[in-house]
Amino acid sequence: MGNPLRVRRPIAELAAKGQVIEIADKLRNFERLAGIVEADLATLDPDKIPRGWRDAAVTGHLEFGFADAQQQVPSLVGDVTVTVDAVCQRCLESFRLPLSAELRLLPTTLEQGVSEGAGFERWELDDDRVCPADIVEEVLIMAMPLSAMHDTAVACREYEPAGGKVERTVKPFAALKDRMDQDT
Ligand SMILES: [Zn+2]
């Protein structure tokens, strides 16, 4: 049988079975996504990289079926969530970044003939078989913000509220670091 999340099967078969997949996985098993997180964290000092970031839980629920009453148009609905470690682009400290996505997809190899009504989005497949984990990974990668940042002043020491710049006059660590750089 294998893990239904990672087996490539024809989309028509998944839809006809009404395949349901409960996702309880780890970031390390999504290599492309883990690679992106790893490259981001690599900008931190090695001792600042959060331990166990690869073990972040990827959870969610997928349901294959049909979008139309005639059972001609395979669909995939569900949701997926992971909280990754990321580097705040404002203060350059690591923080926990929740990523989540709702899926309402019409996986298809057809160029045309698939309606995107009812809130569904067309999802192009290379061939008629699909590995659900690939879709999950792609959707999570698309959910990543272009620039990850703490969203509150409490968490982020470089936070500047919109419309008003907060002047920071005391930067003890920066001053200390400057002095250490000069000493060496
Ligand atoms: Zn920050």
PDB file of C-alpha atoms and ligand atoms in Angstrom:
ATOM      1  CA  MET A   1       0.000   0.000   0.000  1.00  0.00           C
ATOM      2  CA  GLY A   2       2.507   2.597   1.131  1.00  0.00           C
ATOM      3  CA  ASN A   3       1.786   6.031   2.476  1.00  0.00           C
ATOM      4  CA  PRO A   4      -1.091   7.423   0.365  1.00  0.00           C
ATOM      5  CA  LEU A   5       0.510  10.859   0.663  1.00  0.00           C
ATOM      6  CA  ARG A   6       3.597   9.689  -1.199  1.00  0.00           C
ATOM      7  CA  VAL A   7       2.273   7.168  -3.701  1.00  0.00           C
ATOM      8  CA  ARG A   8       1.804   8.346  -7.280  1.00  0.00           C
ATOM      9  CA  ARG A   9      -1.587   7.288  -8.508  1.00  0.00           C
ATOM     10  CA  PRO A  10      -3.884   8.269 -11.357  1.00  0.00           C
ATOM     11  CA  ILE A  11      -5.945  11.315 -10.443  1.00  0.00           C
ATOM     12  CA  ALA A  12      -9.068   9.605 -11.842  1.00  0.00           C
ATOM     13  CA  GLU A  13      -8.542   6.702  -9.444  1.00  0.00           C
ATOM     14  CA  LEU A  14      -8.038   8.979  -6.412  1.00  0.00           C
ATOM     15  CA  ALA A  15     -11.176  10.919  -7.317  1.00  0.00           C
ATOM     16  CA  ALA A  16     -13.280   7.797  -7.944  1.00  0.00           C
ATOM     17  CA  LYS A  17     -12.236   6.327  -4.589  1.00  0.00           C
ATOM     18  CA  GLY A  18     -12.869   9.607  -2.795  1.00  0.00           C
ATOM     19  CA  GLN A  19      -9.426   9.151  -1.292  1.00  0.00           C
ATOM     20  CA  VAL A  20      -9.039  10.897   2.066  1.00  0.00           C
ATOM     21  CA  ILE A  21      -5.579  11.536   3.472  1.00  0.00           C
ATOM     22  CA  GLU A  22      -4.826  12.741   6.991  1.00  0.00           C
ATOM     23  CA  ILE A  23      -1.431  14.410   6.988  1.00  0.00           C
ATOM     24  CA  ALA A  24       0.780  14.001  10.039  1.00  0.00           C
ATOM     25  CA  ASP A  25       4.265  14.413   8.699  1.00  0.00           C
ATOM     26  CA  LYS A  26       7.465  16.317   9.280  1.00  0.00           C
ATOM     27  CA  LEU A  27       9.130  19.144   7.444  1.00  0.00           C
ATOM     28  CA  ARG A  28      12.231  17.013   6.822  1.00  0.00           C
ATOM     29  CA  ASN A  29      10.184  14.801   4.487  1.00  0.00           C
ATOM     30  CA  PHE A  30       9.395  17.737   2.174  1.00  0.00           C
ATOM     31  CA  GLU A  31      12.824  18.252   0.687  1.00  0.00           C
ATOM     32  CA  ARG A  32      12.259  21.373  -1.372  1.00  0.00           C
ATOM     33  CA  LEU A  33      10.449  23.206   1.406  1.00  0.00           C
ATOM     34  CA  ALA A  34      13.055  22.096   3.962  1.00  0.00           C
ATOM     35  CA  GLY A  35      15.774  23.311   1.596  1.00  0.00           C
ATOM     36  CA  ILE A  36      14.233  26.776   1.464  1.00  0.00           C
ATOM     37  CA  VAL A  37      13.930  26.943   5.267  1.00  0.00           C
ATOM     38  CA  GLU A  38      17.499  25.695   5.637  1.00  0.00           C
ATOM     39  CA  ALA A  39      18.882  28.359   3.276  1.00  0.00           C
ATOM     40  CA  ASP A  40      17.008  31.044   5.203  1.00  0.00           C
ATOM     41  CA  LEU A  41      18.285  29.844   8.604  1.00  0.00           C
ATOM     42  CA  ALA A  42      21.830  29.589   7.242  1.00  0.00           C
ATOM     43  CA  THR A  43      22.107  33.370   7.552  1.00  0.00           C
ATOM     44  CA  LEU A  44      22.028  32.990  11.364  1.00  0.00           C
ATOM     45  CA  ASP A  45      25.051  32.310  13.536  1.00  0.00           C
ATOM     46  CA  PRO A  46      25.257  28.508  13.825  1.00  0.00           C
ATOM     47  CA  ASP A  47      24.399  28.579  17.544  1.00  0.00           C
ATOM     48  CA  LYS A  48      21.285  30.664  16.829  1.00  0.00           C
ATOM     49  CA  ILE A  49      19.780  28.132  14.412  1.00  0.00           C
ATOM     50  CA  PRO A  50      16.763  26.606  16.177  1.00  0.00           C
ATOM     51  CA  ARG A  51      17.341  22.967  16.997  1.00  0.00           C
ATOM     52  CA  GLY A  52      14.945  20.508  15.515  1.00  0.00           C
ATOM     53  CA  TRP A  53      13.607  22.844  12.823  1.00  0.00           C
ATOM     54  CA  ARG A  54      13.422  19.867  10.472  1.00  0.00           C
ATOM     55  CA  ASP A  55      10.960  18.166  12.825  1.00  0.00           C
ATOM     56  CA  ALA A  56       8.274  20.844  12.494  1.00  0.00           C
ATOM     57  CA  ALA A  57       4.911  19.107  12.173  1.00  0.00           C
ATOM     58  CA  VAL A  58       3.174  19.252   8.813  1.00  0.00           C
ATOM     59  CA  THR A  59      -0.509  18.548   9.384  1.00  0.00           C
ATOM     60  CA  GLY A  60      -3.636  18.674   7.321  1.00  0.00           C
ATOM     61  CA  HIS A  61      -6.381  16.901   5.525  1.00  0.00           C
ATOM     62  CA  LEU A  62      -6.877  16.108   1.844  1.00  0.00           C
ATOM     63  CA  GLU A  63      -9.981  14.853   0.120  1.00  0.00           C
ATOM     64  CA  PHE A  64     -10.183  13.805  -3.503  1.00  0.00           C
ATOM     65  CA  GLY A  65     -13.488  13.734  -5.290  1.00  0.00           C
ATOM     66  CA  PHE A  66     -15.311  15.352  -8.165  1.00  0.00           C
ATOM     67  CA  ALA A  67     -16.274  18.979  -8.611  1.00  0.00           C
ATOM     68  CA  ASP A  68     -19.224  18.214 -10.859  1.00  0.00           C
ATOM     69  CA  ALA A  69     -22.335  16.085 -10.593  1.00  0.00           C
ATOM     70  CA  GLN A  70     -21.355  14.110 -13.702  1.00  0.00           C
ATOM     71  CA  GLN A  71     -18.129  13.016 -11.980  1.00  0.00           C
ATOM     72  CA  GLN A  72     -15.967  14.159 -14.856  1.00  0.00           C
ATOM     73  CA  VAL A  73     -13.828  16.780 -13.127  1.00  0.00           C
ATOM     74  CA  PRO A  74     -11.540  15.502 -10.357  1.00  0.00           C
ATOM     75  CA  SER A  75     -11.140  17.815  -7.394  1.00  0.00           C
ATOM     76  CA  LEU A  76      -8.915  18.080  -4.354  1.00  0.00           C
ATOM     77  CA  VAL A  77     -10.028  20.007  -1.293  1.00  0.00           C
ATOM     78  CA  GLY A  78      -8.361  20.276   2.069  1.00  0.00           C
ATOM     79  CA  ASP A  79      -6.031  22.263   4.217  1.00  0.00           C
ATOM     80  CA  VAL A  80      -2.431  22.040   5.256  1.00  0.00           C
ATOM     81  CA  THR A  81      -0.385  23.742   7.965  1.00  0.00           C
ATOM     82  CA  VAL A  82       3.185  23.918   9.177  1.00  0.00           C
ATOM     83  CA  THR A  83       4.989  26.316  11.496  1.00  0.00           C
ATOM     84  CA  VAL A  84       8.535  26.773  10.256  1.00  0.00           C
ATOM     85  CA  ASP A  85      11.470  28.615  11.751  1.00  0.00           C
ATOM     86  CA  ALA A  86      12.397  31.692   9.742  1.00  0.00           C
ATOM     87  CA  VAL A  87      14.648  34.710   9.965  1.00  0.00           C
ATOM     88  CA  CYS A  88      12.959  38.072  10.499  1.00  0.00           C
ATOM     89  CA  GLN A  89      14.143  40.353   7.693  1.00  0.00           C
ATOM     90  CA  ARG A  90      13.844  43.367   9.974  1.00  0.00           C
ATOM     91  CA  CYS A  91      15.775  42.303  13.090  1.00  0.00           C
ATOM     92  CA  LEU A  92      17.560  39.209  11.711  1.00  0.00           C
ATOM     93  CA  GLU A  93      16.456  37.033  14.639  1.00  0.00           C
ATOM     94  CA  SER A  94      14.741  33.709  14.128  1.00  0.00           C
ATOM     95  CA  PHE A  95      11.045  33.389  14.810  1.00  0.00           C
ATOM     96  CA  ARG A  96       8.206  30.904  14.324  1.00  0.00           C
ATOM     97  CA  LEU A  97       6.360  31.498  11.067  1.00  0.00           C
ATOM     98  CA  PRO A  98       3.011  29.729  10.628  1.00  0.00           C
ATOM     99  CA  LEU A  99       2.219  28.743   7.041  1.00  0.00           C
ATOM    100  CA  SER A 100      -1.154  27.426   6.052  1.00  0.00           C
ATOM    101  CA  ALA A 101      -3.220  26.992   2.945  1.00  0.00           C
ATOM    102  CA  GLU A 102      -6.708  25.987   1.946  1.00  0.00           C
ATOM    103  CA  LEU A 103      -6.862  23.793  -1.124  1.00  0.00           C
ATOM    104  CA  ARG A 104      -9.701  23.914  -3.613  1.00  0.00           C
ATOM    105  CA  LEU A 105      -8.043  22.493  -6.680  1.00  0.00           C
ATOM    106  CA  LEU A 106      -8.980  20.887  -9.954  1.00  0.00           C
ATOM    107  CA  PRO A 107      -5.951  18.732 -10.780  1.00  0.00           C
ATOM    108  CA  THR A 108      -5.885  18.138 -14.515  1.00  0.00           C
ATOM    109  CA  THR A 109      -3.657  17.509 -17.502  1.00  0.00           C
ATOM    110  CA  LEU A 110      -6.148  19.236 -19.778  1.00  0.00           C
ATOM    111  CA  GLU A 111      -5.238  22.608 -21.222  1.00  0.00           C
ATOM    112  CA  GLN A 112      -8.854  23.646 -21.386  1.00  0.00           C
ATOM    113  CA  GLY A 113     -12.321  22.433 -20.695  1.00  0.00           C
ATOM    114  CA  VAL A 114     -12.040  22.726 -16.924  1.00  0.00           C
ATOM    115  CA  SER A 115     -14.208  25.390 -15.391  1.00  0.00           C
ATOM    116  CA  GLU A 116     -12.850  27.286 -12.439  1.00  0.00           C
ATOM    117  CA  GLY A 117     -16.245  27.952 -10.992  1.00  0.00           C
ATOM    118  CA  ALA A 118     -17.315  27.324  -7.399  1.00  0.00           C
ATOM    119  CA  GLY A 119     -14.106  28.739  -6.013  1.00  0.00           C
ATOM    120  CA  PHE A 120     -11.902  26.057  -7.511  1.00  0.00           C
ATOM    121  CA  GLU A 121      -8.531  26.730  -9.012  1.00  0.00           C
ATOM    122  CA  ARG A 122      -7.079  24.741 -11.898  1.00  0.00           C
ATOM    123  CA  TRP A 123      -3.950  22.767 -10.960  1.00  0.00           C
ATOM    124  CA  GLU A 124      -1.916  21.587 -13.901  1.00  0.00           C
ATOM    125  CA  LEU A 125      -0.484  18.082 -13.800  1.00  0.00           C
ATOM    126  CA  ASP A 126       2.416  16.830 -15.943  1.00  0.00           C
ATOM    127  CA  ASP A 127       0.726  13.481 -16.411  1.00  0.00           C
ATOM    128  CA  ASP A 128      -2.440  11.794 -15.208  1.00  0.00           C
ATOM    129  CA  ARG A 129      -0.800  10.508 -12.050  1.00  0.00           C
ATOM    130  CA  VAL A 130      -0.324  12.570  -8.949  1.00  0.00           C
ATOM    131  CA  CYS A 131       1.739  12.337  -5.777  1.00  0.00           C
ATOM    132  CA  PRO A 132      -0.339  14.213  -3.163  1.00  0.00           C
ATOM    133  CA  ALA A 133       2.793  15.157  -1.175  1.00  0.00           C
ATOM    134  CA  ASP A 134       4.076  17.135  -4.180  1.00  0.00           C
ATOM    135  CA  ILE A 135       0.920  19.247  -4.227  1.00  0.00           C
ATOM    136  CA  VAL A 136       1.088  19.807  -0.462  1.00  0.00           C
ATOM    137  CA  GLU A 137       4.706  20.913  -0.730  1.00  0.00           C
ATOM    138  CA  GLU A 138       4.040  23.242  -3.661  1.00  0.00           C
ATOM    139  CA  VAL A 139       1.078  24.845  -1.894  1.00  0.00           C
ATOM    140  CA  LEU A 140       3.107  25.454   1.272  1.00  0.00           C
ATOM    141  CA  ILE A 141       5.969  26.963  -0.722  1.00  0.00           C
ATOM    142  CA  MET A 142       3.493  29.322  -2.386  1.00  0.00           C
ATOM    143  CA  ALA A 143       2.188  30.281   1.080  1.00  0.00           C
ATOM    144  CA  MET A 144       5.619  31.533   2.125  1.00  0.00           C
ATOM    145  CA  PRO A 145       5.789  35.325   2.346  1.00  0.00           C
ATOM    146  CA  LEU A 146       8.273  37.138   0.095  1.00  0.00           C
ATOM    147  CA  SER A 147       9.740  38.752   3.151  1.00  0.00           C
ATOM    148  CA  ALA A 148       9.271  37.075   6.523  1.00  0.00           C
ATOM    149  CA  MET A 149       9.059  39.379   9.508  1.00  0.00           C
ATOM    150  CA  HIS A 150       7.859  39.534  13.084  1.00  0.00           C
ATOM    151  CA  ASP A 151       4.501  41.254  12.997  1.00  0.00           C
ATOM    152  CA  THR A 152       4.552  43.039  16.349  1.00  0.00           C
ATOM    153  CA  ALA A 153       6.806  45.401  18.209  1.00  0.00           C
ATOM    154  CA  VAL A 154       6.766  43.088  21.223  1.00  0.00           C
ATOM    155  CA  ALA A 155       8.475  40.336  19.281  1.00  0.00           C
ATOM    156  CA  CYS A 156      10.654  42.389  16.976  1.00  0.00           C
ATOM    157  CA  ARG A 157      13.239  44.805  18.279  1.00  0.00           C
ATOM    158  CA  GLU A 158      13.431  46.588  14.919  1.00  0.00           C
ATOM    159  CA  TYR A 159       9.690  47.014  14.508  1.00  0.00           C
ATOM    160  CA  GLU A 160       8.502  50.361  13.193  1.00  0.00           C
ATOM    161  CA  PRO A 161       4.756  50.957  13.263  1.00  0.00           C
ATOM    162  CA  ALA A 162       3.286  52.152   9.987  1.00  0.00           C
ATOM    163  CA  GLY A 163       3.114  55.923   9.816  1.00  0.00           C
ATOM    164  CA  GLY A 164       5.645  56.624  12.511  1.00  0.00           C
ATOM    165  CA  LYS A 165       9.319  55.874  12.771  1.00  0.00           C
ATOM    166  CA  VAL A 166      10.495  54.954  16.226  1.00  0.00           C
ATOM    167  CA  GLU A 167      13.898  56.381  16.929  1.00  0.00           C
ATOM    168  CA  ARG A 168      16.174  53.960  18.644  1.00  0.00           C
ATOM    169  CA  THR A 169      19.047  55.629  20.382  1.00  0.00           C
ATOM    170  CA  VAL A 170      20.224  52.752  22.548  1.00  0.00           C
ATOM    171  CA  LYS A 171      21.665  49.709  20.814  1.00  0.00           C
ATOM    172  CA  PRO A 172      23.825  48.088  23.451  1.00  0.00           C
ATOM    173  CA  PHE A 173      24.612  44.966  21.468  1.00  0.00           C
ATOM    174  CA  ALA A 174      25.517  46.835  18.322  1.00  0.00           C
ATOM    175  CA  ALA A 175      27.808  49.105  20.312  1.00  0.00           C
ATOM    176  CA  LEU A 176      29.380  46.134  22.023  1.00  0.00           C
ATOM    177  CA  LYS A 177      29.902  44.382  18.743  1.00  0.00           C
ATOM    178  CA  ASP A 178      31.534  47.450  17.195  1.00  0.00           C
ATOM    179  CA  ARG A 179      33.945  47.612  20.095  1.00  0.00           C
ATOM    180  CA  MET A 180      34.782  43.920  19.838  1.00  0.00           C
ATOM    181  CA  ASP A 181      35.391  44.269  16.100  1.00  0.00           C
ATOM    182  CA  GLN A 182      37.876  47.048  16.774  1.00  0.00           C
ATOM    183  CA  ASP A 183      39.684  44.995  19.391  1.00  0.00           C
ATOM    184  CA  THR A 184      40.399  42.157  17.028  1.00  0.00           C
TER     185      THR A 184
HETATM  186 ZN    ZN B   1      11.986  40.924  13.944  1.00  0.00          ZN
END
